[in-house]
CSV table of C-alpha atoms and ligand atoms in Angstrom, one decimal:
chain,number,residue,atom,x,y,z
A,1,MET,CA,-65.7,49.8,-85.9
A,2,GLU,CA,-65.4,46.1,-85.7
A,3,GLN,CA,-62.0,46.2,-87.3
A,4,GLN,CA,-60.9,48.8,-84.7
A,5,THR,CA,-62.2,46.6,-81.9
A,6,ASP,CA,-60.4,43.6,-83.3
A,7,GLY,CA,-57.2,45.5,-83.7
A,8,ARG,CA,-57.3,46.7,-80.0
A,9,SER,CA,-58.0,43.2,-78.6
A,10,ASN,CA,-55.3,41.8,-80.8
A,11,LEU,CA,-52.9,44.4,-79.5
A,12,GLU,CA,-54.0,43.7,-75.9
A,13,TYR,CA,-53.5,40.0,-76.4
A,14,ARG,CA,-50.0,40.6,-77.7
A,15,ARG,CA,-49.1,42.8,-74.8
A,16,LYS,CA,-50.4,40.3,-72.3
A,17,ARG,CA,-48.3,37.6,-74.0
A,18,VAL,CA,-45.2,39.8,-74.0
A,19,LYS,CA,-45.8,40.4,-70.3
A,20,ARG,CA,-46.2,36.7,-69.6
A,21,ILE,CA,-43.0,36.0,-71.6
A,22,LYS,CA,-41.2,38.7,-69.7
A,23,ARG,CA,-42.5,37.3,-66.3
A,24,PHE,CA,-41.4,33.8,-67.4
A,25,LEU,CA,-38.0,35.1,-68.4
A,26,ILE,CA,-37.5,37.0,-65.1
A,27,VAL,CA,-38.7,34.0,-63.1
A,28,SER,CA,-36.4,31.7,-65.1
A,29,LEU,CA,-33.5,34.1,-64.6
A,30,VAL,CA,-34.1,34.4,-60.9
A,31,VAL,CA,-34.4,30.6,-60.6
A,32,LEU,CA,-31.3,30.1,-62.7
A,33,LEU,CA,-29.4,32.5,-60.5
A,34,LEU,CA,-30.7,31.1,-57.2
A,35,VAL,CA,-30.3,27.4,-57.8
A,36,PRO,CA,-26.6,27.4,-58.0
A,37,ASN,CA,-26.4,29.4,-54.9
A,38,ILE,CA,-28.7,27.1,-53.0
A,39,LEU,CA,-26.8,24.1,-54.3
A,40,CYS,CA,-23.6,25.7,-53.2
A,41,ALA,CA,-25.0,26.3,-49.8
A,42,VAL,CA,-26.2,22.7,-49.5
A,43,LEU,CA,-22.8,21.5,-50.7
A,44,LEU,CA,-21.0,23.7,-48.2
A,45,VAL,CA,-23.1,22.3,-45.3
A,46,GLN,CA,-22.4,18.7,-46.5
A,47,VAL,CA,-18.7,19.4,-46.8
A,48,HIS,CA,-18.7,20.9,-43.3
A,49,GLU,CA,-20.5,17.7,-41.9
A,50,ILE,CA,-18.0,15.4,-43.7
A,51,ASN,CA,-15.2,17.4,-42.3
A,52,GLN,CA,-16.6,17.1,-38.8
A,53,THR,CA,-17.0,13.3,-39.2
A,54,LEU,CA,-13.5,13.0,-40.5
A,55,GLY,CA,-12.2,14.9,-37.5
A,56,GLU,CA,-14.0,12.6,-35.0
A,57,THR,CA,-12.8,9.5,-36.9
A,58,GLU,CA,-9.3,10.8,-36.7
A,59,GLU,CA,-9.6,11.4,-33.0
A,60,LYS,CA,-11.0,7.9,-32.5
A,61,LEU,CA,-8.2,6.3,-34.5
A,62,TRP,CA,-5.7,8.2,-32.4
A,63,GLU,CA,-7.2,7.0,-29.2
A,64,LEU,CA,-7.3,3.5,-30.5
A,65,SER,CA,-3.7,3.6,-31.5
A,66,VAL,CA,-2.7,5.0,-28.1
A,67,GLN,CA,-4.7,2.2,-26.4
A,68,MET,CA,-3.0,-0.4,-28.6
A,69,GLU,CA,0.4,1.1,-27.8
A,70,ASP,CA,-0.4,1.0,-24.1
A,71,ALA,CA,-1.6,-2.6,-24.4
A,72,ASN,CA,1.6,-3.6,-26.2
A,73,ALA,CA,3.8,-1.8,-23.7
A,74,ALA,CA,2.0,-3.5,-20.8
A,75,ALA,CA,2.4,-6.8,-22.5
A,76,VAL,CA,6.1,-6.2,-23.0
A,77,VAL,CA,6.6,-5.0,-19.4
A,78,GLU,CA,4.8,-8.1,-18.1
A,79,GLN,CA,7.0,-10.3,-20.2
A,80,VAL,CA,10.1,-8.5,-19.0
A,81,LEU,CA,9.1,-8.4,-15.4
A,82,SER,CA,7.7,-11.8,-14.7
A,83,PRO,CA,11.0,-13.6,-14.6
A,84,VAL,CA,12.5,-11.1,-12.2
A,85,GLN,CA,9.6,-10.5,-10.0
A,86,VAL,CA,11.4,-12.1,-7.0
A,87,LEU,CA,14.3,-9.8,-7.6
A,88,ASP,CA,11.9,-6.9,-7.6
A,89,ASP,CA,10.4,-8.0,-4.3
A,90,ASP,CA,13.9,-8.2,-2.9
A,91,ILE,CA,14.7,-4.7,-3.9
A,92,LYS,CA,11.4,-3.4,-2.4
A,93,ALA,CA,12.1,-5.3,0.8
A,94,VAL,CA,15.4,-3.7,1.5
A,95,ILE,CA,14.2,-0.1,1.1
A,96,PRO,CA,14.9,1.1,4.6
A,97,ASP,CA,11.8,2.3,6.5
A,98,ALA,CA,13.8,5.5,7.3
A,99,GLN,CA,13.9,6.2,3.6
A,100,MET,CA,10.4,5.0,2.8
A,101,TYR,CA,8.8,7.0,5.6
A,102,GLU,CA,11.3,9.9,5.6
A,103,GLY,CA,10.3,12.8,7.9
A,104,LYS,CA,7.8,10.5,9.8
A,105,LYS,CA,8.0,9.5,13.4
A,106,MET,CA,8.1,5.7,13.3
A,107,VAL,CA,6.8,3.6,16.2
A,108,TYR,CA,7.4,-0.2,16.3
A,109,LEU,CA,5.2,-1.7,19.0
A,110,THR,CA,6.7,-5.1,20.1
A,111,PHE,CA,5.0,-7.7,22.4
A,112,ASP,CA,7.2,-10.3,24.1
A,113,ASP,CA,6.4,-13.6,25.8
A,114,GLY,CA,3.0,-14.2,24.1
A,115,PRO,CA,0.7,-15.7,23.1
A,116,SER,CA,-1.4,-15.4,26.2
A,117,THR,CA,-5.0,-15.0,27.2
A,118,TYR,CA,-4.6,-11.4,26.2
A,119,THR,CA,-3.3,-11.9,22.7
A,120,ASN,CA,-6.7,-11.8,21.0
A,121,GLU,CA,-7.6,-8.6,23.0
A,122,ILE,CA,-4.4,-6.9,21.9
A,123,LEU,CA,-5.0,-8.0,18.3
A,124,ASP,CA,-8.5,-6.6,18.5
A,125,ILE,CA,-7.2,-3.2,19.7
A,126,LEU,CA,-4.5,-3.1,17.0
A,127,LYS,CA,-7.2,-4.0,14.4
A,128,GLU,CA,-9.5,-1.3,15.7
A,129,TYR,CA,-6.8,1.4,15.3
A,130,ASP,CA,-5.3,-0.1,12.1
A,131,VAL,CA,-1.9,-0.5,13.8
A,132,LYS,CA,0.6,-3.2,12.7
A,133,ALA,CA,3.0,-4.5,15.4
A,134,THR,CA,5.5,-7.2,16.1
A,135,PHE,CA,5.1,-10.3,18.4
A,136,PHE,CA,8.2,-12.0,19.8
A,137,VAL,CA,6.6,-15.2,20.8
A,138,LEU,CA,7.2,-18.3,22.9
A,139,ALA,CA,6.1,-21.9,22.0
A,140,LYS,CA,2.7,-22.4,23.7
A,141,ASP,CA,0.4,-25.2,22.8
A,142,GLY,CA,-3.2,-24.2,22.5
A,143,TYR,CA,-2.5,-20.9,20.9
A,144,GLU,CA,-2.2,-22.1,17.3
A,145,ALA,CA,-5.1,-19.7,16.2
A,146,GLU,CA,-3.3,-16.7,17.7
A,147,TYR,CA,0.0,-17.4,15.9
A,148,GLN,CA,-1.9,-17.6,12.7
A,149,ARG,CA,-4.0,-14.5,13.4
A,150,ILE,CA,-0.9,-12.5,14.1
A,151,LEU,CA,0.3,-13.3,10.6
A,152,ASP,CA,-3.1,-13.0,8.9
A,153,GLU,CA,-3.6,-9.5,10.2
A,154,GLY,CA,-0.4,-8.2,8.9
A,155,HIS,CA,1.8,-8.2,12.0
A,156,THR,CA,5.3,-9.7,12.2
A,157,LEU,CA,5.6,-13.0,13.9
A,158,ALA,CA,9.1,-13.2,15.4
A,159,LEU,CA,11.1,-15.5,17.6
A,160,HIS,CA,11.7,-15.0,21.3
A,161,SER,CA,12.3,-18.4,23.0
A,162,TYR,CA,11.1,-22.0,23.0
A,163,THR,CA,11.6,-22.4,26.7
A,164,HIS,CA,12.3,-18.9,28.1
A,165,GLN,CA,14.5,-20.7,30.7
A,166,TYR,CA,17.6,-18.4,30.8
A,167,SER,CA,19.8,-21.1,32.4
A,168,GLN,CA,19.0,-23.5,29.6
A,169,ILE,CA,19.1,-21.2,26.6
A,170,TYR,CA,22.4,-19.6,27.5
A,171,GLU,CA,24.2,-22.7,28.7
A,172,SER,CA,26.1,-23.3,25.5
A,173,PRO,CA,26.0,-22.1,21.8
A,174,GLU,CA,24.4,-25.5,21.0
A,175,ALA,CA,21.6,-25.0,23.5
A,176,PHE,CA,21.1,-21.5,22.2
A,177,ARG,CA,20.8,-22.7,18.7
A,178,GLN,CA,18.5,-25.5,19.7
A,179,ASP,CA,16.1,-23.2,21.5
A,180,ILE,CA,15.9,-21.0,18.4
A,181,ASN,CA,15.4,-23.9,16.0
A,182,LEU,CA,12.8,-25.7,18.1
A,183,LEU,CA,10.7,-22.5,18.2
A,184,SER,CA,11.2,-21.7,14.5
A,185,ASP,CA,10.2,-25.2,13.5
A,186,TYR,CA,7.3,-25.2,15.9
A,187,LEU,CA,5.9,-22.0,14.4
A,188,TYR,CA,6.6,-23.2,10.9
A,189,GLU,CA,4.6,-26.3,11.4
A,190,ILE,CA,1.6,-24.3,12.7
A,191,THR,CA,1.7,-21.4,10.2
A,192,GLY,CA,4.0,-22.4,7.3
A,193,TYR,CA,5.9,-19.2,7.9
A,194,ARG,CA,9.6,-19.1,8.7
A,195,CYS,CA,10.4,-16.3,11.1
A,196,GLU,CA,13.2,-13.8,10.3
A,197,PHE,CA,13.6,-11.8,13.5
A,198,TYR,CA,14.7,-12.7,17.0
A,199,ARG,CA,14.8,-11.1,20.4
A,200,PHE,CA,17.2,-12.4,23.1
A,201,PRO,CA,15.4,-13.4,26.3
A,202,GLY,CA,16.6,-10.6,28.7
A,203,GLY,CA,17.9,-8.6,25.7
A,204,SER,CA,21.3,-8.9,23.9
A,205,SER,CA,22.9,-7.1,26.8
A,206,ASN,CA,21.9,-9.8,29.4
A,207,GLY,CA,24.7,-11.0,31.6
A,208,ILE,CA,23.5,-14.6,31.8
A,209,ILE,CA,25.2,-15.9,28.7
A,210,GLN,CA,27.8,-18.4,29.9
A,211,PHE,CA,30.0,-18.3,26.8
A,212,ASP,CA,31.4,-15.8,24.3
A,213,LYS,CA,28.4,-13.7,23.2
A,214,ASP,CA,29.9,-13.5,19.7
A,215,GLU,CA,29.0,-17.1,19.4
A,216,CYS,CA,25.3,-16.1,19.7
A,217,PHE,CA,25.7,-13.6,16.9
A,218,ASP,CA,27.4,-16.4,14.8
A,219,VAL,CA,24.4,-18.7,15.4
A,220,LEU,CA,21.9,-16.0,14.5
A,221,GLU,CA,23.8,-15.2,11.4
A,222,GLU,CA,24.0,-18.8,10.4
A,223,GLU,CA,20.3,-19.2,11.0
A,224,GLY,CA,19.5,-16.1,8.9
A,225,LEU,CA,18.1,-14.2,11.8
A,226,VAL,CA,18.2,-10.5,12.6
A,227,TYR,CA,17.9,-9.6,16.3
A,228,PHE,CA,16.1,-6.6,17.8
A,229,ASP,CA,16.4,-5.1,21.2
A,230,TRP,CA,14.4,-1.9,22.1
A,231,ASN,CA,15.0,1.8,22.7
A,232,VAL,CA,11.8,2.5,24.5
A,233,THR,CA,10.4,0.4,27.3
A,234,SER,CA,7.0,0.4,28.9
A,235,LYS,CA,8.6,-1.1,31.9
A,236,ASP,CA,5.7,-3.5,32.1
A,237,ALA,CA,8.0,-6.3,33.0
A,238,SER,CA,8.8,-4.8,36.4
A,239,SER,CA,8.5,-7.2,39.3
A,240,TYR,CA,5.5,-5.3,40.6
A,241,ARG,CA,2.5,-4.6,38.3
A,242,LEU,CA,2.7,-1.1,36.8
A,243,SER,CA,-0.6,0.8,36.4
A,244,ALA,CA,-1.9,1.5,32.9
A,245,THR,CA,-1.1,5.2,33.4
A,246,ALA,CA,2.5,4.5,34.3
A,247,ILE,CA,2.9,2.2,31.3
A,248,THR,CA,1.4,4.9,29.1
A,249,ASN,CA,3.7,7.6,30.5
A,250,ASN,CA,6.8,5.5,30.0
A,251,VAL,CA,6.0,4.7,26.4
A,252,LEU,CA,5.0,8.2,25.5
A,253,SER,CA,8.0,9.8,27.1
A,254,GLY,CA,10.3,7.3,25.4
A,255,VAL,CA,8.7,7.7,22.0
A,256,GLY,CA,9.0,11.4,22.3
A,257,GLN,CA,12.8,11.2,22.4
A,258,THR,CA,13.5,9.4,19.1
A,259,ASN,CA,12.2,9.3,15.6
A,260,ALA,CA,12.3,5.5,15.4
A,261,SER,CA,11.0,3.8,18.5
A,262,VAL,CA,11.2,0.1,19.1
A,263,VAL,CA,8.8,-0.2,22.1
A,264,LEU,CA,9.1,-3.1,24.5
A,265,MET,CA,5.8,-4.4,25.9
A,266,HIS,CA,4.6,-7.8,27.1
A,267,ASP,CA,1.8,-10.0,26.0
A,268,ALA,CA,1.6,-12.2,29.1
A,269,SER,CA,-1.1,-13.5,31.3
A,270,ASP,CA,-0.1,-11.3,34.2
A,271,LYS,CA,0.2,-8.1,32.1
A,272,TYR,CA,-3.4,-6.9,31.9
A,273,THR,CA,-2.5,-3.3,32.6
A,274,THR,CA,-0.5,-3.3,29.3
A,275,VAL,CA,-3.7,-4.2,27.5
A,276,GLN,CA,-5.5,-1.4,29.3
A,277,ALA,CA,-2.8,1.1,28.4
A,278,LEU,CA,-2.7,0.2,24.7
A,279,PRO,CA,-5.7,2.1,23.3
A,280,GLY,CA,-4.6,5.4,25.0
A,281,ILE,CA,-1.0,5.0,23.8
A,282,ILE,CA,-2.2,4.5,20.3
A,283,GLU,CA,-4.7,7.3,20.3
A,284,THR,CA,-2.2,9.8,21.7
A,285,LEU,CA,0.4,8.9,19.2
A,286,GLN,CA,-2.1,8.8,16.3
A,287,ALA,CA,-3.2,12.3,17.2
A,288,ASP,CA,0.0,13.4,15.6
A,289,GLU,CA,-0.5,12.7,11.9
A,290,ASN,CA,3.3,12.5,11.4
A,291,THR,CA,3.5,9.4,13.5
A,292,ILE,CA,3.3,6.0,11.8
A,293,PHE,CA,3.1,2.5,13.4
A,294,LEU,CA,5.1,-0.2,11.6
A,295,PRO,CA,5.7,-3.8,12.0
A,296,ILE,CA,9.4,-4.9,12.0
A,297,THR,CA,10.5,-5.9,8.5
A,298,ASP,CA,13.7,-6.2,6.4
A,299,GLY,CA,13.6,-2.5,6.1
A,300,THR,CA,13.7,-1.8,9.8
A,301,THR,CA,17.0,-0.6,11.2
A,302,PRO,CA,17.8,-3.0,14.1
A,303,VAL,CA,18.1,-1.6,17.6
A,304,CYS,CA,20.9,-3.6,19.3
A,305,HIS,CA,22.1,-3.1,22.8
A,306,VAL,CA,25.2,-5.2,22.2
A,307,VAL,CA,26.8,-6.1,18.8
A,308,ARG,CA,29.6,-8.5,17.9
A,309,SER,CA,32.9,-7.4,19.6
A,310,ASP,CA,34.7,-6.8,16.3
A,311,GLU,CA,31.9,-4.6,15.0
A,312,ASN,CA,32.1,-2.7,18.2
A,313,GLN,CA,35.8,-1.7,17.6
A,314,GLU,CA,35.0,-0.4,14.1
B,401,LIG,ZN1,10.9,-12.5,27.4
């Protein structure tokens, strides 16, 4: 009996052992099969991450190289441009307004005979509406700040007359030249700016000149000056004082007839209605977005009532 019992327990013990070995083998097999797969998966993830980093690095390198190229190009451009910057400015300056503002209605407000007690008020109005204009001035002591303000605020300071005495200015070519030079030097001493534009007292068509008018044009050419008359007038120089409404109507109807208006107005101590009319004129014209106010510059086509006689014949 005891032998039988021993044999059975021995057999059971073996069975259990075989079972354990089988389990061990199965687990080992499963582990052996799984580990490479898990490793593969981990490696794949790592490869993917490395790939991503590489892509980002490549992008950064590309951006850096583009930035370096731009920096190099800018440096080269700067090197090439700096010696000819003056030339470049010249080229810009001669682009005609008509081309620069093609399709726009151009209005050049011009104020003669200032500065006066109203100059600052006119400048305030122009500033308020962001309008640039041109001032054909006289020589008047005590208005140094006004001459400077005209320039500082982006308007054009231009020559009209030192004395505004017709009989004196138009007596001879020498007197004509002297009047211009006295004013030009006077303004240069105050502002350090040499004026480029001129307006004949009485306009170029005036009948007061007592010598061949061509000599005036010679003087202007020799002094490097370009003269401007006007093609729209506010008529504020009439012997009687025009109302602000009349001045406004004159300007608006004149401007309505041309695409480049050089508007004659006056900045004189007896012309208060001009100051009163100015905001309304500007507001009405600015209501049309196509209208642009410009100061007279090298790009402005001169409006001339009279030109040199030989040019007339051409
Ligand atoms: Zn005048």
